Amino acid sequence: MNFLVDLEGFEGPMDLLLSLAREQKVDLMEISILELANQYLDFVNELDSRDIEIAADYLVMAAWLAYLKSKLLLPNEEEEPGAEEMAAILAFRLRRLEAMRDAGNNLMNRNRIGEKVFRRGMPENSVTIRNYTQKDSMFDLIKSYSEIRNRNYVVNWSPKALPILSMEEAKNRLESMIGISLEWTNFLDFLPNSKDSSETAIAYRRSSAASIFSVSLEMSKQGKIEINQNKNFGSIRIKYKESEEIKDNKEISA
Amino acid sequence: MRKQAGNIGDINLDSNNQLRVIEAILFASSDPVDKKTLSEKLPNDADIDNLIAKLEDLYEGRGMELKKVGNKYIFKTSSDLSFIMQRESNSQRKLSRAAIETLSIIAYHQPATRAEIEEIRGVSVSPGTIDTLMQMNWIKIKGRRKVPGNPLTYGTTEEFLVHFDLECIKDLPDMRELKSMGLLDNNLPPDLYPENSINDDNVAQIDDITINEESGEL
Amino acid sequence: MRKQAGNIGDINLDSNNQLRVIEAILFASSDPVDKKTLSEKLPNDADIDNLIAKLEDLYEGRGMELKKVGNKYIFKTSSDLSFIMQRESNSQRKLSRAAIETLSIIAYHQPATRAEIEEIRGVSVSPGTIDTLMQMNWIKIKGRRKVPGNPLTYGTTEEFLVHFDLECIKDLPDMRELKSMGLLDNNLPPDLYPENSINDDNVAQIDDITINEESGEL
């Protein structure tokens, strides 16, 4: 036998076995497994004698085949599984591998796309036309508008200062004016003088009246002025009281 | 282009098979094919022009047609069947918040300039927003305001009325109605509408109204 | 959701134009097209099967032929023109023997796990092999085998059928013979392995077969 081939060309022990089996030049159905085992072992020994490194799985197969060979030569019916059966399984596996190898080659020789037959070279892709339906409703529109107005109202609206006479101003005014009016005087006469009949002026007069009246009550409580009113809804009059107060205080202390 | 093994020029191919070959080549090619390329696959004595004419006839009235592009040939879907290459997709969408706000301001204040819209919104209006609304054909340019810079004014379109199911722009709820609907704060002053708003009888004519500065302050 | 342009279902298209429509769709596509896609562009009462039969007749003896792939259809150049059309496959990588064997094992044994491929070849599958076949779009992951470890199973793709000119997996060369010889059983044939009587007729059902650990040891 010619062992010029090393293991480089084989894809594992099954591949090697299959190629050795082909050397028997018989149908795999009728192959002699005993002979095949011998071929394999010879092959491996030959490589070994030439110091060629042998991969572990080839050695495992060699060991298994050596075991199979010994069983085939010395049949022992009590052992399980039997040697014949083991040989049949190996033969089956070789046939199966060969079948798949042949099938692969047959596939590659078919009328393959891009080699012997061709598909459409310039496919036309479909164009998608997108239609959108706007879902915005009337409510969205007016709600949006209202939100803008509400939002910006809070931020930007500054109320106009109302025309008022503050309590502070009213007190100053009354204190400075009461000193020169020792007679009973209608409290309305202490209001800022205005003939203006505009809405603003009227509002200011109302505010002044309220302020002056409040201040006069306060000053009366402090005993600085006297207040009198002759009848319900009559004019409210005030006058300065300081001198009498002082006199009273003197009388009490005396 | 590669010349095929087997010296095709000498091959014995009857004219029907010649026709089949150029049909197959044109079908499979990813680019338009010229006569020279076709003839490379045919016997030397093949009559290319005649074959192409025959092929054109064969596809007359079929789903595909042989078209000449420059001096090259391609198969294309017959133009009357272009609809089969179209797919339509329908989906619903809504305007962005910026867009609906801008639209609502234009609706209530038209004709309105961009500056006016920004003043009312309190935020600047991006150029895309106006473009979007114009593209949707909901707003249009109404004219120019006669103020320095002559800015464009915008108003709503017929399409806008149709979409929002309004007969005319005055059918939009007014301030009082918005308040009664609870949308507008009750304490908002009643004079929120600028004077140049939709309260004007003829929307088309208010184009040249001077901006009311007071109303802008609100 | 997709709706077709112009409500084609209601379109009035005579049977010649129906034929033109499916011709154009199939001609324009480089991938197989199923009947459903074709019918979307046809009136509701169109007889698709009849139209396809007519189209097949129309292209009888032409440069292209209509081929069935699974339940889809595709035009390809006629195989008898291959001697002229043939190109050297410079684009297609020359597949290694390992890849070809792996492909045929997956094709004939699908769904197949990596362990099953290795068991048949008697050698481990290199990582690149499966990747290469997946990249060529010839194989795909089919699922997982219901055995400990839940390994992935592989099967062939539609592109595999198109590429190798097969209508379906059953049309693989010698499928029937290989099967009757028991060469496609994942397990050793029952007559070789008396205690294991599995002999599935249906390749598709072997999905959940337990891998025979014993046979893996060889």
XYZ file of C-alpha atoms in Angstrom, chain A:
254
model
C 0.000 0.000 0.000
C 1.043 3.535 -0.688
C 1.064 5.764 2.379
C 2.353 8.953 0.854
C -0.655 10.845 2.064
C -0.501 12.157 5.589
C -3.378 13.292 7.765
C -3.442 16.833 6.442
C -5.942 15.968 3.769
C -8.456 14.332 6.107
C -11.232 15.816 8.127
C -11.124 13.471 11.026
C -10.970 9.701 11.478
C -14.347 9.085 9.792
C -13.121 10.859 6.694
C -9.960 8.762 6.722
C -11.969 5.586 7.219
C -14.270 6.460 4.346
C -11.369 7.086 2.007
C -9.720 3.804 3.076
C -13.015 2.027 2.544
C -13.099 3.283 -1.025
C -9.819 1.475 -1.598
C -11.669 -1.798 -1.107
C -13.516 -0.897 -4.284
C -16.727 -2.520 -3.148
C -20.114 -1.108 -2.245
C -20.094 0.139 1.300
C -22.952 -2.302 1.992
C -20.534 -5.167 1.453
C -17.456 -3.711 3.018
C -15.284 -5.803 5.256
C -14.991 -3.945 8.515
C -12.223 -6.281 9.654
C -10.188 -5.414 6.589
C -10.976 -1.729 7.043
C -9.786 -1.883 10.647
C -6.535 -3.409 9.455
C -6.130 -0.726 6.796
C -6.674 2.006 9.337
C -4.297 0.518 11.895
C -1.629 0.003 9.251
C -2.033 3.565 8.129
C -1.703 4.962 11.618
C 1.284 2.713 12.397
C 2.999 3.804 9.246
C 2.570 7.476 10.163
C 3.780 6.706 13.651
C 6.885 4.955 12.360
C 7.701 8.069 10.375
C 7.364 10.177 13.528
C 4.399 12.046 12.122
C 2.299 13.528 14.865
C -1.128 11.975 14.993
C -4.078 13.872 16.412
C -5.769 12.374 19.433
C -9.093 11.574 17.769
C -7.305 9.421 15.170
C -5.667 7.514 18.000
C -8.977 7.078 19.792
C -10.419 5.609 16.611
C -7.360 3.380 16.254
C -7.828 2.064 19.781
C -11.504 1.483 19.200
C -10.809 -0.340 15.903
C -8.137 -2.485 17.555
C -10.719 -3.452 20.190
C -13.319 -4.152 17.497
C -10.825 -6.222 15.543
C -9.991 -8.365 18.558
C -13.674 -8.952 19.202
C -14.327 -9.828 15.574
C -11.501 -12.346 15.631
C -12.500 -13.848 18.982
C -16.273 -13.711 19.099
C -17.736 -13.946 22.581
C -21.502 -14.160 22.450
C -22.087 -13.133 26.039
C -20.695 -9.673 25.512
C -22.913 -6.699 24.762
C -22.997 -5.194 22.262
C -21.783 -7.932 19.948
C -18.850 -7.383 17.663
C -20.965 -7.900 14.546
C -23.350 -5.201 15.675
C -20.546 -2.759 16.381
C -19.163 -3.417 12.913
C -22.599 -2.895 11.363
C -22.955 0.441 13.155
C -19.603 1.583 11.830
C -20.555 0.492 8.312
C -23.813 2.404 8.637
C -22.068 5.531 9.747
C -19.690 5.350 6.816
C -22.591 4.928 4.402
C -24.394 7.862 5.992
C -21.344 10.129 5.755
C -20.806 9.130 2.143
C -24.470 9.772 1.359
C -24.267 13.275 2.817
C -21.022 13.975 1.005
C -22.524 12.888 -2.311
C -25.695 14.866 -1.604
C -23.628 17.983 -0.978
C -21.801 17.555 -4.260
C -25.094 16.983 -6.077
C -26.454 20.180 -4.546
C -23.473 22.157 -5.725
C -23.921 20.853 -9.260
C -27.531 21.922 -9.515
C -28.725 24.854 -11.600
C -27.596 27.318 -9.038
C -28.698 30.910 -9.061
C -25.927 33.212 -10.123
C -24.040 30.464 -11.922
C -26.313 28.740 -14.371
C -29.614 30.469 -13.950
C -30.321 34.022 -12.911
C -32.933 35.924 -11.078
C -34.244 39.361 -11.981
C -31.246 41.630 -12.128
C -33.056 44.935 -11.792
C -35.814 44.372 -9.274
C -38.296 47.224 -9.036
C -39.118 48.062 -5.494
C -42.532 49.137 -4.504
C -42.985 52.756 -3.581
C -44.816 53.536 -0.398
C -47.111 56.525 -0.465
C -47.763 57.747 3.026
C -51.049 59.332 3.851
C -51.595 61.065 7.110
C -54.898 61.958 8.632
C -54.707 64.915 10.958
C -56.479 64.107 14.159
C -56.421 67.654 15.535
C -59.907 68.605 16.605
C -61.643 71.885 17.150
C -61.307 71.225 20.856
C -57.518 70.895 20.511
C -57.476 74.252 18.795
C -59.503 76.240 21.292
C -57.967 74.466 24.270
C -54.554 75.370 22.972
C -55.534 78.987 22.487
C -57.039 79.213 25.957
C -53.927 77.691 27.472
C -51.745 80.320 25.863
C -53.977 83.081 27.149
C -54.209 81.625 30.654
C -50.484 81.040 30.774
C -49.477 84.494 29.620
C -52.173 86.241 31.663
C -50.648 84.993 34.871
C -47.201 85.994 33.807
C -47.764 89.352 32.200
C -50.870 90.978 33.672
C -50.119 93.661 36.251
C -53.204 95.285 37.744
C -53.454 99.077 37.545
C -52.829 100.767 40.854
C -56.220 101.778 42.233
C -56.613 105.476 43.089
C -56.695 105.262 46.850
C -55.845 107.435 49.816
C -53.863 105.149 52.070
C -54.369 105.086 55.836
C -50.938 106.584 56.265
C -51.741 109.474 53.938
C -55.149 109.972 55.584
C -53.581 110.176 59.062
C -51.001 112.716 57.990
C -53.645 114.749 56.236
C -56.083 114.750 59.126
C -53.421 115.485 61.761
C -52.092 118.427 59.793
C -55.558 119.852 59.066
C -57.312 119.310 62.413
C -55.053 121.760 64.216
C -56.574 124.683 62.346
C -60.182 123.640 62.790
C -61.280 124.095 66.380
C -64.923 124.226 65.322
C -67.036 121.180 64.504
C -66.285 120.404 60.892
C -67.869 117.888 58.530
C -65.256 115.152 58.083
C -65.919 115.203 54.326
C -64.286 118.635 54.260
C -60.981 116.952 55.138
C -61.098 114.929 51.910
C -58.816 115.977 49.087
C -60.622 118.632 47.163
C -61.779 117.581 43.696
C -64.494 118.705 41.369
C -63.530 115.953 38.952
C -66.489 113.716 38.162
C -64.467 111.030 36.351
C -64.806 107.464 37.508
C -61.241 107.490 38.791
C -61.832 110.656 40.796
C -65.025 109.288 42.278
C -63.270 106.076 43.245
C -60.510 108.148 44.845
C -63.046 110.182 46.827
C -64.689 107.026 48.090
C -61.347 105.610 49.147
C -60.434 108.934 50.824
C -63.707 109.049 52.743
C -63.184 105.532 54.052
C -59.594 106.242 55.026
C -60.289 109.608 56.674
C -63.212 108.149 58.605
C -61.153 105.184 59.819
C -58.332 107.470 60.859
C -60.746 109.791 62.697
C -62.150 106.837 64.640
C -58.635 105.861 65.585
C -57.729 109.422 66.638
C -60.948 109.730 68.616
C -60.059 106.584 70.484
C -56.705 108.153 71.274
C -58.651 111.198 72.545
C -57.098 113.536 70.019
C -60.399 114.495 68.427
C -64.122 114.443 69.125
C -66.716 113.020 66.745
C -70.427 113.753 66.719
C -73.441 112.898 64.641
C -76.847 114.441 65.399
C -79.024 111.840 63.790
C -78.918 108.661 61.800
C -77.231 109.306 58.444
C -76.572 112.850 59.546
C -73.262 114.558 58.830
C -70.341 113.291 60.813
C -68.434 116.155 62.332
C -65.109 116.231 64.081
C -63.087 118.782 66.000
C -59.728 119.058 67.765
C -59.734 118.019 71.405
C -56.265 118.344 72.753
C -56.741 121.419 74.992
C -59.790 120.010 76.772
C -58.100 116.719 77.240
C -55.205 118.435 78.880
C -57.640 120.492 81.032
C -59.504 117.357 82.106
C -56.312 115.638 82.943
C -55.322 118.625 85.083
C -58.722 118.638 86.888
C -58.449 114.948 87.649
C -54.963 115.314 88.990
C -56.070 118.330 91.057
